[in-house]
Short mmCIF file of C-alpha atoms in Angstrom, two decimals:
data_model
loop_
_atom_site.label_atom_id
_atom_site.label_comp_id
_atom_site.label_asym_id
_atom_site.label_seq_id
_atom_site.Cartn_x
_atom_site.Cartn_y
_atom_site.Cartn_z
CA UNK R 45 55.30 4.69 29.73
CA UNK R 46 53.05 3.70 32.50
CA UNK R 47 52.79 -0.05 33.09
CA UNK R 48 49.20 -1.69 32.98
CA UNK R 49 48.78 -1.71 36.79
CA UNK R 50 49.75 1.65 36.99
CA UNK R 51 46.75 2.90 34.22
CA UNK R 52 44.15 0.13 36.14
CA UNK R 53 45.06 2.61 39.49
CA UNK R 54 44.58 5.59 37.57
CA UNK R 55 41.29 4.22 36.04
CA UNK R 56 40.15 3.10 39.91
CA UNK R 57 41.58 6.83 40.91
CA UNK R 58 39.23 8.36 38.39
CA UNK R 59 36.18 6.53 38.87
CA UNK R 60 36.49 6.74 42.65
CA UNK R 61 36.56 10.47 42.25
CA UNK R 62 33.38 10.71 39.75
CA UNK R 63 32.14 9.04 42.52
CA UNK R 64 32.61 11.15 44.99
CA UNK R 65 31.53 14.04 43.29
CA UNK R 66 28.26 12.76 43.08
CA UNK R 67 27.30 13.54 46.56
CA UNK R 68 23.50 12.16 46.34
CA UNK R 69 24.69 8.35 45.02
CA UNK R 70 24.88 5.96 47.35
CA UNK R 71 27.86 3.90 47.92
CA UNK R 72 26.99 0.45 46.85
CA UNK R 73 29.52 -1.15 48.87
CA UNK R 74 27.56 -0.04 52.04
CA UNK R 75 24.53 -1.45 50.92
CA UNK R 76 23.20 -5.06 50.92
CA UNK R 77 22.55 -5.70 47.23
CA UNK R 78 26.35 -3.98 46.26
CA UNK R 79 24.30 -1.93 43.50
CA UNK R 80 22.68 1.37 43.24
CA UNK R 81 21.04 3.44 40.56
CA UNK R 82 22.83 6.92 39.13
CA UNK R 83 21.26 9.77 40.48
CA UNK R 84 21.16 11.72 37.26
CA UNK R 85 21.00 8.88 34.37
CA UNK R 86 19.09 6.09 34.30
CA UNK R 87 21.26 4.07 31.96
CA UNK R 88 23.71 4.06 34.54
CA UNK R 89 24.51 1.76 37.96
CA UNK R 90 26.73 1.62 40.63
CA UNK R 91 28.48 -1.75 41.97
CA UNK R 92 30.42 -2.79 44.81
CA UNK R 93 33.80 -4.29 43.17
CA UNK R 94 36.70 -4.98 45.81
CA UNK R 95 35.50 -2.32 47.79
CA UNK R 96 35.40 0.45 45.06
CA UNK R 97 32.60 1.67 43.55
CA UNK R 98 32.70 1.43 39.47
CA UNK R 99 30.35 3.06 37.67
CA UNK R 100 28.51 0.75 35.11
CA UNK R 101 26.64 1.49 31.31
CA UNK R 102 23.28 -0.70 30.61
CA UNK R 103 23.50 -2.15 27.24
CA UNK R 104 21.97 0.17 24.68
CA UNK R 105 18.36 1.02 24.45
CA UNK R 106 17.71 -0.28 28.34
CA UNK R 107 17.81 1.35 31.64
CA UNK R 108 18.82 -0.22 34.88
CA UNK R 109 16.03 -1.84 37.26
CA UNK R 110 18.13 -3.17 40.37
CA UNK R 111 19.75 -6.16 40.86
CA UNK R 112 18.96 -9.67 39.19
CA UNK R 113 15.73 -7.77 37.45
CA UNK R 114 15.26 -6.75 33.90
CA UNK R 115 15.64 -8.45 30.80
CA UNK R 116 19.50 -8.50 30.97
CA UNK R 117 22.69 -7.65 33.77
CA UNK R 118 20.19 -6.15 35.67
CA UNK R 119 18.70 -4.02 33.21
CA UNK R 120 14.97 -3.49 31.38
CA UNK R 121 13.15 -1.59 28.87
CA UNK R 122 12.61 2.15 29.84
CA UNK R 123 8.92 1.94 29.95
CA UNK R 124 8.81 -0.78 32.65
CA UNK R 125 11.66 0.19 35.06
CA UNK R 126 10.84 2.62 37.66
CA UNK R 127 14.06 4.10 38.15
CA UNK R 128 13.44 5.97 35.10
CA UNK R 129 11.68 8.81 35.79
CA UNK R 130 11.75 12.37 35.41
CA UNK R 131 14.35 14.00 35.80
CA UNK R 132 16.27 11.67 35.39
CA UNK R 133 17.43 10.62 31.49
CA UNK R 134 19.18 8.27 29.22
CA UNK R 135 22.64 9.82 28.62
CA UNK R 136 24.00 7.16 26.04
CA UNK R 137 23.26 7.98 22.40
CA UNK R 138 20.71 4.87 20.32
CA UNK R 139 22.77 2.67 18.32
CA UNK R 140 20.41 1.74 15.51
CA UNK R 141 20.31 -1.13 12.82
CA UNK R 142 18.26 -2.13 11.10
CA UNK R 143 14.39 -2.88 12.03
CA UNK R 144 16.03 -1.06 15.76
CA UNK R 145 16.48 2.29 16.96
CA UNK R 146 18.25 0.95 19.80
CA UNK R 147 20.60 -2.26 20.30
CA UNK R 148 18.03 -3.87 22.25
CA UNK R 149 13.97 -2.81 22.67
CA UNK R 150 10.83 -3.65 21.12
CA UNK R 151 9.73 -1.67 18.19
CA UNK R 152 6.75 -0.89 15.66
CA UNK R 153 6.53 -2.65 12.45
CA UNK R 154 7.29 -0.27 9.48
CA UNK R 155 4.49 -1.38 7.07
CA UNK R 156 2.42 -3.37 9.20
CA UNK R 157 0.08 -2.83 11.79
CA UNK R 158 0.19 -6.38 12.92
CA UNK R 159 3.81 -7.24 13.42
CA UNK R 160 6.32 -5.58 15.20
CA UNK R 161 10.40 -5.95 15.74
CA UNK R 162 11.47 -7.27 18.92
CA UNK R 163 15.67 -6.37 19.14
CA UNK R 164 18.37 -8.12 20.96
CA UNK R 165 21.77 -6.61 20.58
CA UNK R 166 21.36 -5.53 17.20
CA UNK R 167 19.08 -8.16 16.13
CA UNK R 168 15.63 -8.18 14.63
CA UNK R 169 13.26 -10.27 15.41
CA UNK R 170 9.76 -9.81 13.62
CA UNK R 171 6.60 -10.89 15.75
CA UNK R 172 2.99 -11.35 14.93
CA UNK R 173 -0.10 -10.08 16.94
CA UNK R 174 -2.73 -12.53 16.79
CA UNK R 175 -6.49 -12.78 17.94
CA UNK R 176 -7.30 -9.57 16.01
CA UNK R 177 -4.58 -7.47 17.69
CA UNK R 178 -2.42 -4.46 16.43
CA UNK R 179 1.01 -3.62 18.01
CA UNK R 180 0.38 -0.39 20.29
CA UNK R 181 3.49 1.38 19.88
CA UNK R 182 2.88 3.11 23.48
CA UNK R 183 2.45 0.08 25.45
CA UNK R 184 4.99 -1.72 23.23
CA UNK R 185 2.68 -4.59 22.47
CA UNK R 186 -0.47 -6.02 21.20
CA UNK R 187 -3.24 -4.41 22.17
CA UNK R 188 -7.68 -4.06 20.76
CA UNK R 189 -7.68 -2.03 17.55
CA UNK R 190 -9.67 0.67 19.24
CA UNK R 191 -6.58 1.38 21.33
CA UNK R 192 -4.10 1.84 18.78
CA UNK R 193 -3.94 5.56 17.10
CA UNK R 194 -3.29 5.37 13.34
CA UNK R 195 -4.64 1.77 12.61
CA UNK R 196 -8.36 2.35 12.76
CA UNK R 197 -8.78 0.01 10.22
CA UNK R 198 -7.71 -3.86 9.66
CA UNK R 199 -6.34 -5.30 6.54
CA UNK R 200 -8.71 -8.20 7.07
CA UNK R 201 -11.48 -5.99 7.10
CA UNK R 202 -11.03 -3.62 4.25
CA UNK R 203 -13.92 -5.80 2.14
CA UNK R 204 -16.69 -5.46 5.18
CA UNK R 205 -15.85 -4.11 8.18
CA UNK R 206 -18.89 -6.46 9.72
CA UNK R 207 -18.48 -9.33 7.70
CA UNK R 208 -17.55 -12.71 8.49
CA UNK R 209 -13.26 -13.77 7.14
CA UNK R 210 -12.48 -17.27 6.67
CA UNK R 211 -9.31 -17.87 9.04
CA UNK R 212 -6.94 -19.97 6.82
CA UNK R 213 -7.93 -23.79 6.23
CA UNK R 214 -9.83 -23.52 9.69
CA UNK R 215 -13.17 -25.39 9.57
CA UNK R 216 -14.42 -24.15 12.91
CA UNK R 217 -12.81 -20.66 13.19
CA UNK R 218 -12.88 -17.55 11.20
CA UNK R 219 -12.86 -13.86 12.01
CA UNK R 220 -15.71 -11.58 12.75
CA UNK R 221 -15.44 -8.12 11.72
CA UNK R 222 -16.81 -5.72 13.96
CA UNK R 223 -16.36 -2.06 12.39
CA UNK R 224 -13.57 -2.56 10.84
CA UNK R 225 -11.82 -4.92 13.68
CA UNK R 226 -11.17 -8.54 13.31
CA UNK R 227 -12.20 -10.74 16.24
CA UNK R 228 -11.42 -14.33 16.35
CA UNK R 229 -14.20 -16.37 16.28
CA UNK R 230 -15.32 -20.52 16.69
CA UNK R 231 -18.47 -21.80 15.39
CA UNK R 232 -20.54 -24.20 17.88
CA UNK R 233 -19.99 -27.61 18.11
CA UNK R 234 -20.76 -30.11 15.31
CA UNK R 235 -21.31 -26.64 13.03
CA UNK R 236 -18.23 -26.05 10.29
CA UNK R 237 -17.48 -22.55 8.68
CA UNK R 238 -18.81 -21.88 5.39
CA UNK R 239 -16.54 -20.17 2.98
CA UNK R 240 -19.36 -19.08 0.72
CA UNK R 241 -22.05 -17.96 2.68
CA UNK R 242 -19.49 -16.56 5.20
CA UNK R 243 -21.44 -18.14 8.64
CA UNK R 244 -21.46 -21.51 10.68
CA UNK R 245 -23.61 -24.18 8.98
CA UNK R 246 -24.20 -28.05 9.43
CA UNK R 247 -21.69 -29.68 7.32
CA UNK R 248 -21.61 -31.09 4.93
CA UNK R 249 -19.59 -28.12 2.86
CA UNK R 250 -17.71 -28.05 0.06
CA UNK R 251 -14.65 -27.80 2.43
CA UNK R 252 -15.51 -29.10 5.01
CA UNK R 253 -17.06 -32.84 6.43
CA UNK R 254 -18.94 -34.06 8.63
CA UNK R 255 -16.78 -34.77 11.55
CA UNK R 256 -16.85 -38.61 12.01
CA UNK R 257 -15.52 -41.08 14.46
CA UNK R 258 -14.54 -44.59 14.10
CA UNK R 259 -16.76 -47.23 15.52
CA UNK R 260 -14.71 -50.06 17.56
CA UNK R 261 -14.39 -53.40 15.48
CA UNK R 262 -17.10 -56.38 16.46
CA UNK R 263 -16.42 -58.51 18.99
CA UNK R 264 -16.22 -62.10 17.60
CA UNK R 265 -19.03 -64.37 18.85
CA UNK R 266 -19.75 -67.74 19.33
CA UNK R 267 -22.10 -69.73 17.06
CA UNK R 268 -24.91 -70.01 20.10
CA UNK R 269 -23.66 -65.91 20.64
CA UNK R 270 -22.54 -66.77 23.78
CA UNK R 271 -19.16 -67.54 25.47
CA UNK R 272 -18.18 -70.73 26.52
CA UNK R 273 -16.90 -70.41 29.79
CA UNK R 274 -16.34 -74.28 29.85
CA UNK R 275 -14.14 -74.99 26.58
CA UNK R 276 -10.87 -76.58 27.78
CA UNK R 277 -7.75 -74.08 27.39
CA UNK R 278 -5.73 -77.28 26.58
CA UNK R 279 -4.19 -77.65 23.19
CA UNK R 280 -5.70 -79.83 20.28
CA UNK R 281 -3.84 -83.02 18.92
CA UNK R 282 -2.76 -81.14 15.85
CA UNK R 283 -1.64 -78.09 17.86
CA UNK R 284 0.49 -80.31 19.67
CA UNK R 285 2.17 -81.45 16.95
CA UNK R 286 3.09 -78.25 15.42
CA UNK R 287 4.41 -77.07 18.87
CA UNK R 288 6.90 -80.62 19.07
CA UNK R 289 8.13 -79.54 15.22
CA UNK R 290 8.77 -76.18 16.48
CA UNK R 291 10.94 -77.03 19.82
CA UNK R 292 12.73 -79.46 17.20
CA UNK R 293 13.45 -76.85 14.86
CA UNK R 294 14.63 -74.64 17.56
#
């Protein structure tokens, strides 16, 4: 039975010899960053390790993007790395769970056209576009309605698709539909949203006041209404006396 530094030689051995057989890789160890991409798959790397060059996997779902980029270990999602390109492809198979084709990557929502999965190792994340947006599944995020093939229409808009939405509690901000796509909105100043009549009024509504601010208390004033810039700042007899009890007491 071989011992476990003889199989770590044999594993060097092989992986220096897949190595060499790849004639058009070059050899990270001559290079100044100590890491190259594969030449055929672009889930793939090279690195410099005690001289020998080991041939390294990017986690699932991402492809590599050089050294200290990327989202992780020096790798980042397909569509934003340029190392791959045609014809070069990703060799390892998706590991999926659920909400994720792939272990990591950012994927559509399967109901919504608002939310999407965002997946890390495994894990699902669910995310919310805002502002009117709908997750583009070709750009992998939020993008204008318009842009987005098979969501012509927003929820928020089924009723009128140029009507005016009330956006939550909001006083000052709703959504305008504009055919069929929300776009958040914020009524001008001192102007509150009206839930019934759907547009920016002068308060007051039935949900809304008027926006008030709290005037400073009164100055105190003299009797004459003027200060007495000559009143002695010594203490009274009976102020005295209090302060003598006190320094007793104390």
């Amino acid at each position: 039975m071989l011992s476990r530094h003889h199989w770590t030689g044999v594993i060097v051995l092989l992986t220096f010899a897949t190595f060499a057989s790849c004639a058009q890789v070059e050899d990270p160890c001559k290079t100044k960053s100590r890491v190259v991409a594969d030449d055929k798959y672009c889930d793939k790397y090279w690195e410099c390790d005690n001289g020998q060059s080991i041939q390294y996997d990017c986690p699932n779902g991402l492809v590599f993007a050089g050294k200290h980029r990327g989202v992780t270990e020096g790798c980042d999602y397909p569509w934003r790395s340029n190392y791959c390109e045609y014809p070069k492809v990703q060799t390892n198979p998706p590991i999926g769970t659920e909400h994720c084709d792939w272990l990591y990557g950012i994927f559509g929502h399967e109901t919504s056209c608002t939310r999407y999965w965002t997946c890390w190792n495994g894990t699902a994340t669910e995310q919310l576009c805002i502002g009117g947006l709908l997750y583009n599944e070709n750009a992998h995020s939020c993008d204008w309605p318009e842009n987005v093939d098979g969501c012509q229409k927003h929820p928020l808009c089924n009723e009128d698709p140029n009507g005016n939405v009330p956006l939550g509690k909001s006083c000052n901000r709703y959504w305008q539909c504009q055919g069929g796509y929300p776009r958040l909105q914020r009524c001008p100043a001192m102007l509150v949203f009206d839930r019934r009549s759907l547009r920016c009024v002068v308060p007051p509504t039935e949900d809304c006041d008027v926006p008030t601010t709290t005037p400073p208390p009164p100055e105190e004033e003299n009797q004459d209404s003027r200060p007495n810039t000559h009143k002695s700042q010594r203490p009274t007899h009976g102020e005295y006396q209090d302060r003598q009890r006190q320094a007793t007491r104390n």
